[in-house]
Amino acid sequence: MGLKKVWFVTGASKGLGLSLVNQLLKAGQSVAATSRNVNDLIAAVNTNSEKFLPLAVDLSDETSVEQAINATVAQFGKIDVVINNAGYGIGGSIEELTDKETRSAFDVNVFGTLNVIRKASPHLRAQRSGHIINIASIAGIVGATGWAVYSSAKAAVIALSEVLAEDVKAFGIKVTVVAPGAFRTSFLTPESLALAKNPIDAYEDVRSVHAKYLKMDGAQAGDPEKAAAAMISLVSMPNPPIHLLLGNDALQRAMVKADALTKEYQDWKAITISTDY
């Protein structure tokens, strides 16, 4: 894994986040990890290592995030790597999901990520080094029926990461946005997935797709331990990618989308270029 670094990982009490924390601690790295419930986090990691700093954080609250960043620097002296992993799935058509449900999803998936970046950046910029890794989803590249809000939130994470990479490269800070496919985590369980509280009967296709996804729980092709190892390996690379797909399913979906976009752009080229002076 190379030199010892200080890692700040959000959403660390289960799934990919927990795999990351456990692998990092096993390798002797210093890890500050966040969760909404710090007791769940402590129980899940189950270590007395002085290199582990568990933090209870409300990612939608800038003050809470700032306190966590400051606590990490106070404990370990710096932050080298930020992994914005926290997030949850939300399913339902746009009509079915209330404003509150939709905003709550964006608060965690998008604004929580922005809050961490905003509060960690001064430290990374001052030391002129660091790596920010944002976890999006293949859904942010290729959406599916019934997941419009989730897809749009993850698409936002991808877009902000692309421009962030340009904004901070002069400071020696690297940025990677990771888009996983289906991995065998708790993502499809009620603790990580919210479905519309007021479904509308007319959306039969949405219900059908949701039922199909829920049946995948525990049978996903992706191994979270291998995903965590792949993400950790990015930090030792001199020129890591800005975009990283994880899982063969993610690769196949992304390539089909890329081909479809290219064809559509070309098919409508005449109208597109007709609007120039």
PDB file of C-alpha atoms in Angstrom:
ATOM      1  CA  MET A   1       0.000   0.000   0.000  1.00  0.00           C
ATOM      2  CA  GLY A   2       3.036   2.256   0.114  1.00  0.00           C
ATOM      3  CA  LEU A   3       3.532   5.105   2.576  1.00  0.00           C
ATOM      4  CA  LYS A   4       1.330   5.420   5.626  1.00  0.00           C
ATOM      5  CA  LYS A   5      -1.458   7.935   5.084  1.00  0.00           C
ATOM      6  CA  VAL A   6      -4.410   9.437   6.929  1.00  0.00           C
ATOM      7  CA  TRP A   7      -7.778   8.473   5.445  1.00  0.00           C
ATOM      8  CA  PHE A   8     -11.179  10.082   6.044  1.00  0.00           C
ATOM      9  CA  VAL A   9     -13.985   7.695   5.070  1.00  0.00           C
ATOM     10  CA  THR A  10     -17.706   8.507   5.267  1.00  0.00           C
ATOM     11  CA  GLY A  11     -20.499   5.959   5.536  1.00  0.00           C
ATOM     12  CA  ALA A  12     -18.176   3.444   7.156  1.00  0.00           C
ATOM     13  CA  SER A  13     -20.405   1.284   9.344  1.00  0.00           C
ATOM     14  CA  LYS A  14     -21.437  -1.160   6.606  1.00  0.00           C
ATOM     15  CA  GLY A  15     -20.971  -2.205   3.003  1.00  0.00           C
ATOM     16  CA  LEU A  16     -18.107  -0.844   0.937  1.00  0.00           C
ATOM     17  CA  GLY A  17     -17.195   1.723   3.581  1.00  0.00           C
ATOM     18  CA  LEU A  18     -16.676  -0.966   6.208  1.00  0.00           C
ATOM     19  CA  SER A  19     -14.585  -3.044   3.799  1.00  0.00           C
ATOM     20  CA  LEU A  20     -12.410   0.012   3.143  1.00  0.00           C
ATOM     21  CA  VAL A  21     -11.880   0.764   6.829  1.00  0.00           C
ATOM     22  CA  ASN A  22     -11.022  -2.822   7.740  1.00  0.00           C
ATOM     23  CA  GLN A  23      -8.511  -3.190   4.894  1.00  0.00           C
ATOM     24  CA  LEU A  24      -6.891   0.149   5.675  1.00  0.00           C
ATOM     25  CA  LEU A  25      -6.508  -0.604   9.374  1.00  0.00           C
ATOM     26  CA  LYS A  26      -5.109  -4.062   8.592  1.00  0.00           C
ATOM     27  CA  ALA A  27      -2.479  -2.340   6.447  1.00  0.00           C
ATOM     28  CA  GLY A  28      -1.493  -0.042   9.305  1.00  0.00           C
ATOM     29  CA  GLN A  29      -3.088   3.104   7.908  1.00  0.00           C
ATOM     30  CA  SER A  30      -4.643   5.832  10.083  1.00  0.00           C
ATOM     31  CA  VAL A  31      -8.390   6.031   9.519  1.00  0.00           C
ATOM     32  CA  ALA A  32     -11.044   8.528  10.587  1.00  0.00           C
ATOM     33  CA  ALA A  33     -14.404   6.982   9.800  1.00  0.00           C
ATOM     34  CA  THR A  34     -17.872   8.491  10.001  1.00  0.00           C
ATOM     35  CA  SER A  35     -21.369   7.181  10.519  1.00  0.00           C
ATOM     36  CA  ARG A  36     -24.712   8.568  11.585  1.00  0.00           C
ATOM     37  CA  ASN A  37     -24.561   6.105  14.492  1.00  0.00           C
ATOM     38  CA  VAL A  38     -21.074   5.948  15.981  1.00  0.00           C
ATOM     39  CA  ASN A  39     -21.955   2.961  18.187  1.00  0.00           C
ATOM     40  CA  ASP A  40     -22.842   0.898  15.128  1.00  0.00           C
ATOM     41  CA  LEU A  41     -19.543   1.937  13.572  1.00  0.00           C
ATOM     42  CA  ILE A  42     -17.506   0.989  16.644  1.00  0.00           C
ATOM     43  CA  ALA A  43     -19.239  -2.382  16.869  1.00  0.00           C
ATOM     44  CA  ALA A  44     -18.762  -3.098  13.176  1.00  0.00           C
ATOM     45  CA  VAL A  45     -15.043  -2.276  13.094  1.00  0.00           C
ATOM     46  CA  ASN A  46     -14.374  -3.860  16.501  1.00  0.00           C
ATOM     47  CA  THR A  47     -10.863  -2.605  17.177  1.00  0.00           C
ATOM     48  CA  ASN A  48      -9.007  -0.745  19.905  1.00  0.00           C
ATOM     49  CA  SER A  49      -6.360   0.517  17.499  1.00  0.00           C
ATOM     50  CA  GLU A  50      -5.104   4.030  18.139  1.00  0.00           C
ATOM     51  CA  LYS A  51      -5.086   4.433  14.358  1.00  0.00           C
ATOM     52  CA  PHE A  52      -8.903   4.305  14.259  1.00  0.00           C
ATOM     53  CA  LEU A  53     -10.979   7.409  14.955  1.00  0.00           C
ATOM     54  CA  PRO A  54     -14.761   6.761  14.870  1.00  0.00           C
ATOM     55  CA  LEU A  55     -16.882   9.876  14.389  1.00  0.00           C
ATOM     56  CA  ALA A  56     -20.603  10.521  14.591  1.00  0.00           C
ATOM     57  CA  VAL A  57     -21.357  12.937  11.754  1.00  0.00           C
ATOM     58  CA  ASP A  58     -24.447  14.439  10.158  1.00  0.00           C
ATOM     59  CA  LEU A  59     -23.144  14.979   6.632  1.00  0.00           C
ATOM     60  CA  SER A  60     -25.948  17.391   5.782  1.00  0.00           C
ATOM     61  CA  ASP A  61     -24.757  19.719   8.588  1.00  0.00           C
ATOM     62  CA  GLU A  62     -21.672  21.785   7.694  1.00  0.00           C
ATOM     63  CA  THR A  63     -20.773  22.327  11.342  1.00  0.00           C
ATOM     64  CA  SER A  64     -20.868  18.602  12.074  1.00  0.00           C
ATOM     65  CA  VAL A  65     -18.660  17.900   9.066  1.00  0.00           C
ATOM     66  CA  GLU A  66     -16.202  20.650   9.998  1.00  0.00           C
ATOM     67  CA  GLN A  67     -15.906  19.294  13.536  1.00  0.00           C
ATOM     68  CA  ALA A  68     -15.130  15.834  12.167  1.00  0.00           C
ATOM     69  CA  ILE A  69     -12.460  17.160   9.804  1.00  0.00           C
ATOM     70  CA  ASN A  70     -10.886  19.198  12.606  1.00  0.00           C
ATOM     71  CA  ALA A  71     -10.957  16.192  14.952  1.00  0.00           C
ATOM     72  CA  THR A  72      -9.162  14.106  12.323  1.00  0.00           C
ATOM     73  CA  VAL A  73      -6.410  16.698  11.883  1.00  0.00           C
ATOM     74  CA  ALA A  74      -6.099  17.099  15.650  1.00  0.00           C
ATOM     75  CA  GLN A  75      -5.733  13.325  16.094  1.00  0.00           C
ATOM     76  CA  PHE A  76      -3.487  12.458  13.151  1.00  0.00           C
ATOM     77  CA  GLY A  77      -1.940  15.794  12.134  1.00  0.00           C
ATOM     78  CA  LYS A  78      -3.267  15.821   8.573  1.00  0.00           C
ATOM     79  CA  ILE A  79      -5.606  14.244   6.022  1.00  0.00           C
ATOM     80  CA  ASP A  80      -4.242  12.593   2.884  1.00  0.00           C
ATOM     81  CA  VAL A  81      -7.229  10.818   1.375  1.00  0.00           C
ATOM     82  CA  VAL A  82     -10.936  11.645   1.510  1.00  0.00           C
ATOM     83  CA  ILE A  83     -13.383   8.929   0.484  1.00  0.00           C
ATOM     84  CA  ASN A  84     -16.952  10.168   0.142  1.00  0.00           C
ATOM     85  CA  ASN A  85     -18.737   6.850   0.373  1.00  0.00           C
ATOM     86  CA  ALA A  86     -21.873   7.727   2.366  1.00  0.00           C
ATOM     87  CA  GLY A  87     -25.127   7.552   0.488  1.00  0.00           C
ATOM     88  CA  TYR A  88     -28.310   5.582   0.059  1.00  0.00           C
ATOM     89  CA  GLY A  89     -30.583   4.435  -2.716  1.00  0.00           C
ATOM     90  CA  ILE A  90     -34.004   5.901  -3.372  1.00  0.00           C
ATOM     91  CA  GLY A  91     -36.582   4.366  -5.678  1.00  0.00           C
ATOM     92  CA  GLY A  92     -39.782   5.716  -7.169  1.00  0.00           C
ATOM     93  CA  SER A  93     -40.963   7.821 -10.046  1.00  0.00           C
ATOM     94  CA  ILE A  94     -40.527  11.572  -9.744  1.00  0.00           C
ATOM     95  CA  GLU A  95     -44.282  11.993  -9.307  1.00  0.00           C
ATOM     96  CA  GLU A  96     -44.376   9.507  -6.436  1.00  0.00           C
ATOM     97  CA  LEU A  97     -41.467  10.884  -4.437  1.00  0.00           C
ATOM     98  CA  THR A  98     -42.256  13.907  -2.299  1.00  0.00           C
ATOM     99  CA  ASP A  99     -40.111  17.015  -2.149  1.00  0.00           C
ATOM    100  CA  LYS A 100     -38.967  15.957   1.317  1.00  0.00           C
ATOM    101  CA  GLU A 101     -37.978  12.462   0.191  1.00  0.00           C
ATOM    102  CA  THR A 102     -36.131  13.872  -2.805  1.00  0.00           C
ATOM    103  CA  ARG A 103     -34.300  16.595  -0.893  1.00  0.00           C
ATOM    104  CA  SER A 104     -33.276  14.142   1.827  1.00  0.00           C
ATOM    105  CA  ALA A 105     -31.657  11.931  -0.796  1.00  0.00           C
ATOM    106  CA  PHE A 106     -29.762  14.863  -2.284  1.00  0.00           C
ATOM    107  CA  ASP A 107     -28.745  16.064   1.198  1.00  0.00           C
ATOM    108  CA  VAL A 108     -26.815  12.848   1.807  1.00  0.00           C
ATOM    109  CA  ASN A 109     -25.768  11.774  -1.682  1.00  0.00           C
ATOM    110  CA  VAL A 110     -24.801  15.205  -3.039  1.00  0.00           C
ATOM    111  CA  PHE A 111     -24.692  17.944  -0.417  1.00  0.00           C
ATOM    112  CA  GLY A 112     -23.010  15.695   2.139  1.00  0.00           C
ATOM    113  CA  THR A 113     -20.263  15.043  -0.398  1.00  0.00           C
ATOM    114  CA  LEU A 114     -19.960  18.771  -1.099  1.00  0.00           C
ATOM    115  CA  ASN A 115     -19.753  19.573   2.607  1.00  0.00           C
ATOM    116  CA  VAL A 116     -16.882  17.136   3.137  1.00  0.00           C
ATOM    117  CA  ILE A 117     -14.995  18.442   0.109  1.00  0.00           C
ATOM    118  CA  ARG A 118     -15.541  22.050   1.185  1.00  0.00           C
ATOM    119  CA  LYS A 119     -14.205  21.442   4.702  1.00  0.00           C
ATOM    120  CA  ALA A 120     -11.340  19.113   3.759  1.00  0.00           C
ATOM    121  CA  SER A 121     -10.044  21.170   0.823  1.00  0.00           C
ATOM    122  CA  PRO A 122      -8.296  23.901   2.865  1.00  0.00           C
ATOM    123  CA  HIS A 123      -6.148  21.230   4.532  1.00  0.00           C
ATOM    124  CA  LEU A 124      -5.325  19.442   1.283  1.00  0.00           C
ATOM    125  CA  ARG A 125      -4.649  22.729  -0.504  1.00  0.00           C
ATOM    126  CA  ALA A 126      -2.322  23.957   2.260  1.00  0.00           C
ATOM    127  CA  GLN A 127      -0.215  20.794   2.112  1.00  0.00           C
ATOM    128  CA  ARG A 128      -0.473  20.774  -1.720  1.00  0.00           C
ATOM    129  CA  SER A 129      -1.300  17.110  -1.857  1.00  0.00           C
ATOM    130  CA  GLY A 130      -4.161  14.710  -1.368  1.00  0.00           C
ATOM    131  CA  HIS A 131      -6.681  12.519  -3.135  1.00  0.00           C
ATOM    132  CA  ILE A 132     -10.452  12.893  -3.086  1.00  0.00           C
ATOM    133  CA  ILE A 133     -12.385   9.774  -4.077  1.00  0.00           C
ATOM    134  CA  ASN A 134     -16.127  10.211  -4.568  1.00  0.00           C
ATOM    135  CA  ILE A 135     -18.374   7.161  -4.812  1.00  0.00           C
ATOM    136  CA  ALA A 136     -21.102   7.569  -7.412  1.00  0.00           C
ATOM    137  CA  SER A 137     -22.828   4.679  -9.213  1.00  0.00           C
ATOM    138  CA  ILE A 138     -23.290   3.273 -12.688  1.00  0.00           C
ATOM    139  CA  ALA A 139     -26.823   4.641 -12.205  1.00  0.00           C
ATOM    140  CA  GLY A 140     -25.311   8.110 -12.572  1.00  0.00           C
ATOM    141  CA  ILE A 141     -24.210   7.159 -16.080  1.00  0.00           C
ATOM    142  CA  VAL A 142     -26.991   4.785 -17.116  1.00  0.00           C
ATOM    143  CA  GLY A 143     -30.300   5.258 -15.307  1.00  0.00           C
ATOM    144  CA  ALA A 144     -33.006   2.618 -14.967  1.00  0.00           C
ATOM    145  CA  THR A 145     -36.781   2.790 -14.731  1.00  0.00           C
ATOM    146  CA  GLY A 146     -37.903   3.842 -11.264  1.00  0.00           C
ATOM    147  CA  TRP A 147     -34.604   5.328 -10.091  1.00  0.00           C
ATOM    148  CA  ALA A 148     -34.711   8.888 -11.472  1.00  0.00           C
ATOM    149  CA  VAL A 149     -33.855  10.691  -8.226  1.00  0.00           C
ATOM    150  CA  TYR A 150     -31.057   8.297  -7.316  1.00  0.00           C
ATOM    151  CA  SER A 151     -29.621   8.443 -10.831  1.00  0.00           C
ATOM    152  CA  SER A 152     -29.725  12.234 -10.885  1.00  0.00           C
ATOM    153  CA  ALA A 153     -27.976  12.469  -7.501  1.00  0.00           C
ATOM    154  CA  LYS A 154     -25.188  10.163  -8.611  1.00  0.00           C
ATOM    155  CA  ALA A 155     -24.910  11.965 -11.960  1.00  0.00           C
ATOM    156  CA  ALA A 156     -24.373  15.154  -9.958  1.00  0.00           C
ATOM    157  CA  VAL A 157     -21.535  13.481  -8.036  1.00  0.00           C
ATOM    158  CA  ILE A 158     -19.901  12.485 -11.320  1.00  0.00           C
ATOM    159  CA  ALA A 159     -20.240  15.969 -12.811  1.00  0.00           C
ATOM    160  CA  LEU A 160     -18.945  17.789  -9.743  1.00  0.00           C
ATOM    161  CA  SER A 161     -15.983  15.409  -9.528  1.00  0.00           C
ATOM    162  CA  GLU A 162     -14.984  16.064 -13.135  1.00  0.00           C
ATOM    163  CA  VAL A 163     -14.807  19.813 -12.613  1.00  0.00           C
ATOM    164  CA  LEU A 164     -13.328  19.503  -9.119  1.00  0.00           C
ATOM    165  CA  ALA A 165     -10.431  17.582 -10.652  1.00  0.00           C
ATOM    166  CA  GLU A 166      -9.701  20.579 -12.869  1.00  0.00           C
ATOM    167  CA  ASP A 167     -10.161  23.114 -10.077  1.00  0.00           C
ATOM    168  CA  VAL A 168      -7.711  21.514  -7.636  1.00  0.00           C
ATOM    169  CA  LYS A 169      -5.027  19.959  -9.840  1.00  0.00           C
ATOM    170  CA  ALA A 170      -2.827  23.061  -9.493  1.00  0.00           C
ATOM    171  CA  PHE A 171      -2.631  22.280  -5.754  1.00  0.00           C
ATOM    172  CA  GLY A 172      -1.416  18.716  -6.287  1.00  0.00           C
ATOM    173  CA  ILE A 173      -4.798  17.270  -5.314  1.00  0.00           C
ATOM    174  CA  LYS A 174      -6.103  14.308  -7.307  1.00  0.00           C
ATOM    175  CA  VAL A 175      -9.771  13.425  -7.791  1.00  0.00           C
ATOM    176  CA  THR A 176     -11.369  10.137  -8.800  1.00  0.00           C
ATOM    177  CA  VAL A 177     -15.075   9.390  -9.102  1.00  0.00           C
ATOM    178  CA  VAL A 178     -15.940   5.711  -8.786  1.00  0.00           C
ATOM    179  CA  ALA A 179     -19.057   4.256 -10.417  1.00  0.00           C
ATOM    180  CA  PRO A 180     -19.732   0.743  -9.096  1.00  0.00           C
ATOM    181  CA  GLY A 181     -22.221  -1.680 -10.530  1.00  0.00           C
ATOM    182  CA  ALA A 182     -24.061  -4.193  -8.325  1.00  0.00           C
ATOM    183  CA  PHE A 183     -22.002  -5.308  -5.335  1.00  0.00           C
ATOM    184  CA  ARG A 184     -22.931  -7.734  -2.593  1.00  0.00           C
ATOM    185  CA  THR A 185     -23.447  -5.196   0.178  1.00  0.00           C
ATOM    186  CA  SER A 186     -26.476  -4.074   2.204  1.00  0.00           C
ATOM    187  CA  PHE A 187     -27.467  -1.578  -0.512  1.00  0.00           C
ATOM    188  CA  LEU A 188     -30.746  -3.357  -1.342  1.00  0.00           C
ATOM    189  CA  THR A 189     -31.828  -3.716   2.279  1.00  0.00           C
ATOM    190  CA  PRO A 190     -34.257  -1.325   4.034  1.00  0.00           C
ATOM    191  CA  GLU A 191     -31.408   0.318   5.979  1.00  0.00           C
ATOM    192  CA  SER A 192     -29.777   1.504   2.744  1.00  0.00           C
ATOM    193  CA  LEU A 193     -32.687   1.801   0.323  1.00  0.00           C
ATOM    194  CA  ALA A 194     -35.748   4.046   0.562  1.00  0.00           C
ATOM    195  CA  LEU A 195     -38.762   3.444  -1.661  1.00  0.00           C
ATOM    196  CA  ALA A 196     -41.557   5.940  -2.290  1.00  0.00           C
ATOM    197  CA  LYS A 197     -43.853   6.077   0.737  1.00  0.00           C
ATOM    198  CA  ASN A 198     -46.877   6.863  -1.424  1.00  0.00           C
ATOM    199  CA  PRO A 199     -46.648   4.673  -4.547  1.00  0.00           C
ATOM    200  CA  ILE A 200     -49.121   5.282  -7.360  1.00  0.00           C
ATOM    201  CA  ASP A 201     -50.810   2.208  -8.820  1.00  0.00           C
ATOM    202  CA  ALA A 202     -50.410   3.416 -12.397  1.00  0.00           C
ATOM    203  CA  TYR A 203     -46.626   3.011 -12.247  1.00  0.00           C
ATOM    204  CA  GLU A 204     -46.669  -0.735 -12.835  1.00  0.00           C
ATOM    205  CA  ASP A 205     -43.335  -0.747 -14.672  1.00  0.00           C
ATOM    206  CA  VAL A 206     -41.639   0.986 -11.747  1.00  0.00           C
ATOM    207  CA  ARG A 207     -42.946  -1.601  -9.274  1.00  0.00           C
ATOM    208  CA  SER A 208     -41.827  -4.404 -11.592  1.00  0.00           C
ATOM    209  CA  VAL A 209     -38.284  -3.045 -11.875  1.00  0.00           C
ATOM    210  CA  HIS A 210     -38.033  -2.506  -8.124  1.00  0.00           C
ATOM    211  CA  ALA A 211     -39.153  -6.089  -7.484  1.00  0.00           C
ATOM    212  CA  LYS A 212     -36.485  -7.324  -9.898  1.00  0.00           C
ATOM    213  CA  TYR A 213     -33.752  -5.352  -8.142  1.00  0.00           C
ATOM    214  CA  LEU A 214     -34.826  -6.463  -4.671  1.00  0.00           C
ATOM    215  CA  LYS A 215     -34.544 -10.104  -5.738  1.00  0.00           C
ATOM    216  CA  MET A 216     -30.862  -9.462  -6.506  1.00  0.00           C
ATOM    217  CA  ASP A 217     -30.036  -8.860  -2.826  1.00  0.00           C
ATOM    218  CA  GLY A 218     -27.270 -11.229  -1.791  1.00  0.00           C
ATOM    219  CA  ALA A 219     -26.669 -12.452  -5.339  1.00  0.00           C
ATOM    220  CA  GLN A 220     -24.889  -9.432  -6.848  1.00  0.00           C
ATOM    221  CA  ALA A 221     -21.797 -10.260  -8.885  1.00  0.00           C
ATOM    222  CA  GLY A 222     -19.531  -7.654  -7.290  1.00  0.00           C
ATOM    223  CA  ASP A 223     -17.233  -8.458  -4.354  1.00  0.00           C
ATOM    224  CA  PRO A 224     -16.995  -5.443  -1.984  1.00  0.00           C
ATOM    225  CA  GLU A 225     -13.610  -6.573  -0.661  1.00  0.00           C
ATOM    226  CA  LYS A 226     -12.155  -6.523  -4.169  1.00  0.00           C
ATOM    227  CA  ALA A 227     -13.814  -3.145  -4.815  1.00  0.00           C
ATOM    228  CA  ALA A 228     -12.257  -1.702  -1.667  1.00  0.00           C
ATOM    229  CA  ALA A 229      -8.835  -3.022  -2.637  1.00  0.00           C
ATOM    230  CA  ALA A 230      -9.159  -1.524  -6.116  1.00  0.00           C
ATOM    231  CA  MET A 231     -10.068   1.876  -4.683  1.00  0.00           C
ATOM    232  CA  ILE A 232      -7.223   1.807  -2.184  1.00  0.00           C
ATOM    233  CA  SER A 233      -4.766   1.034  -4.990  1.00  0.00           C
ATOM    234  CA  LEU A 234      -5.667   4.314  -6.716  1.00  0.00           C
ATOM    235  CA  VAL A 235      -3.936   6.375  -4.058  1.00  0.00           C
ATOM    236  CA  SER A 236      -0.462   4.988  -4.821  1.00  0.00           C
ATOM    237  CA  MET A 237      -0.791   5.683  -8.560  1.00  0.00           C
ATOM    238  CA  PRO A 238       1.082   8.720  -9.945  1.00  0.00           C
ATOM    239  CA  ASN A 239      -1.691   9.312 -12.500  1.00  0.00           C
ATOM    240  CA  PRO A 240      -4.948   7.782 -11.257  1.00  0.00           C
ATOM    241  CA  PRO A 241      -8.069   7.951 -13.431  1.00  0.00           C
ATOM    242  CA  ILE A 242     -10.701  10.612 -12.958  1.00  0.00           C
ATOM    243  CA  HIS A 243     -13.389   8.033 -13.781  1.00  0.00           C
ATOM    244  CA  LEU A 244     -13.300   4.429 -12.577  1.00  0.00           C
ATOM    245  CA  LEU A 245     -16.006   1.851 -13.250  1.00  0.00           C
ATOM    246  CA  LEU A 246     -16.180  -1.128 -10.903  1.00  0.00           C
ATOM    247  CA  GLY A 247     -17.744  -4.391 -12.001  1.00  0.00           C
ATOM    248  CA  ASN A 248     -18.249  -6.002 -15.391  1.00  0.00           C
ATOM    249  CA  ASP A 249     -21.935  -5.044 -15.289  1.00  0.00           C
ATOM    250  CA  ALA A 250     -20.973  -1.381 -14.909  1.00  0.00           C
ATOM    251  CA  LEU A 251     -18.573  -1.623 -17.846  1.00  0.00           C
ATOM    252  CA  GLN A 252     -21.143  -3.244 -20.118  1.00  0.00           C
ATOM    253  CA  ARG A 253     -23.871  -0.736 -19.239  1.00  0.00           C
ATOM    254  CA  ALA A 254     -21.546   2.219 -19.725  1.00  0.00           C
ATOM    255  CA  MET A 255     -20.316   1.026 -23.123  1.00  0.00           C
ATOM    256  CA  VAL A 256     -23.863   0.474 -24.397  1.00  0.00           C
ATOM    257  CA  LYS A 257     -24.781   3.984 -23.258  1.00  0.00           C
ATOM    258  CA  ALA A 258     -21.692   5.499 -24.902  1.00  0.00           C
ATOM    259  CA  ASP A 259     -22.515   3.817 -28.216  1.00  0.00           C
ATOM    260  CA  ALA A 260     -26.170   4.895 -28.005  1.00  0.00           C
ATOM    261  CA  LEU A 261     -25.195   8.507 -27.293  1.00  0.00           C
ATOM    262  CA  THR A 262     -22.741   8.594 -30.179  1.00  0.00           C
ATOM    263  CA  LYS A 263     -25.377   7.256 -32.557  1.00  0.00           C
ATOM    264  CA  GLU A 264     -28.046   9.685 -31.366  1.00  0.00           C
ATOM    265  CA  TYR A 265     -25.707  12.675 -31.636  1.00  0.00           C
ATOM    266  CA  GLN A 266     -24.800  11.683 -35.173  1.00  0.00           C
ATOM    267  CA  ASP A 267     -28.411  10.938 -36.179  1.00  0.00           C
ATOM    268  CA  TRP A 268     -29.468  14.454 -35.189  1.00  0.00           C
ATOM    269  CA  LYS A 269     -26.313  16.232 -36.327  1.00  0.00           C
ATOM    270  CA  ALA A 270     -28.102  18.160 -39.080  1.00  0.00           C
ATOM    271  CA  ILE A 271     -30.425  19.931 -36.623  1.00  0.00           C
ATOM    272  CA  THR A 272     -27.623  20.393 -34.111  1.00  0.00           C
ATOM    273  CA  ILE A 273     -25.332  22.284 -36.446  1.00  0.00           C
ATOM    274  CA  SER A 274     -28.181  24.171 -38.140  1.00  0.00           C
ATOM    275  CA  THR A 275     -28.398  26.513 -35.134  1.00  0.00           C
ATOM    276  CA  ASP A 276     -24.992  28.136 -35.715  1.00  0.00           C
ATOM    277  CA  TYR A 277     -24.659  31.569 -37.358  1.00  0.00           C
TER     278      TYR A 277
END
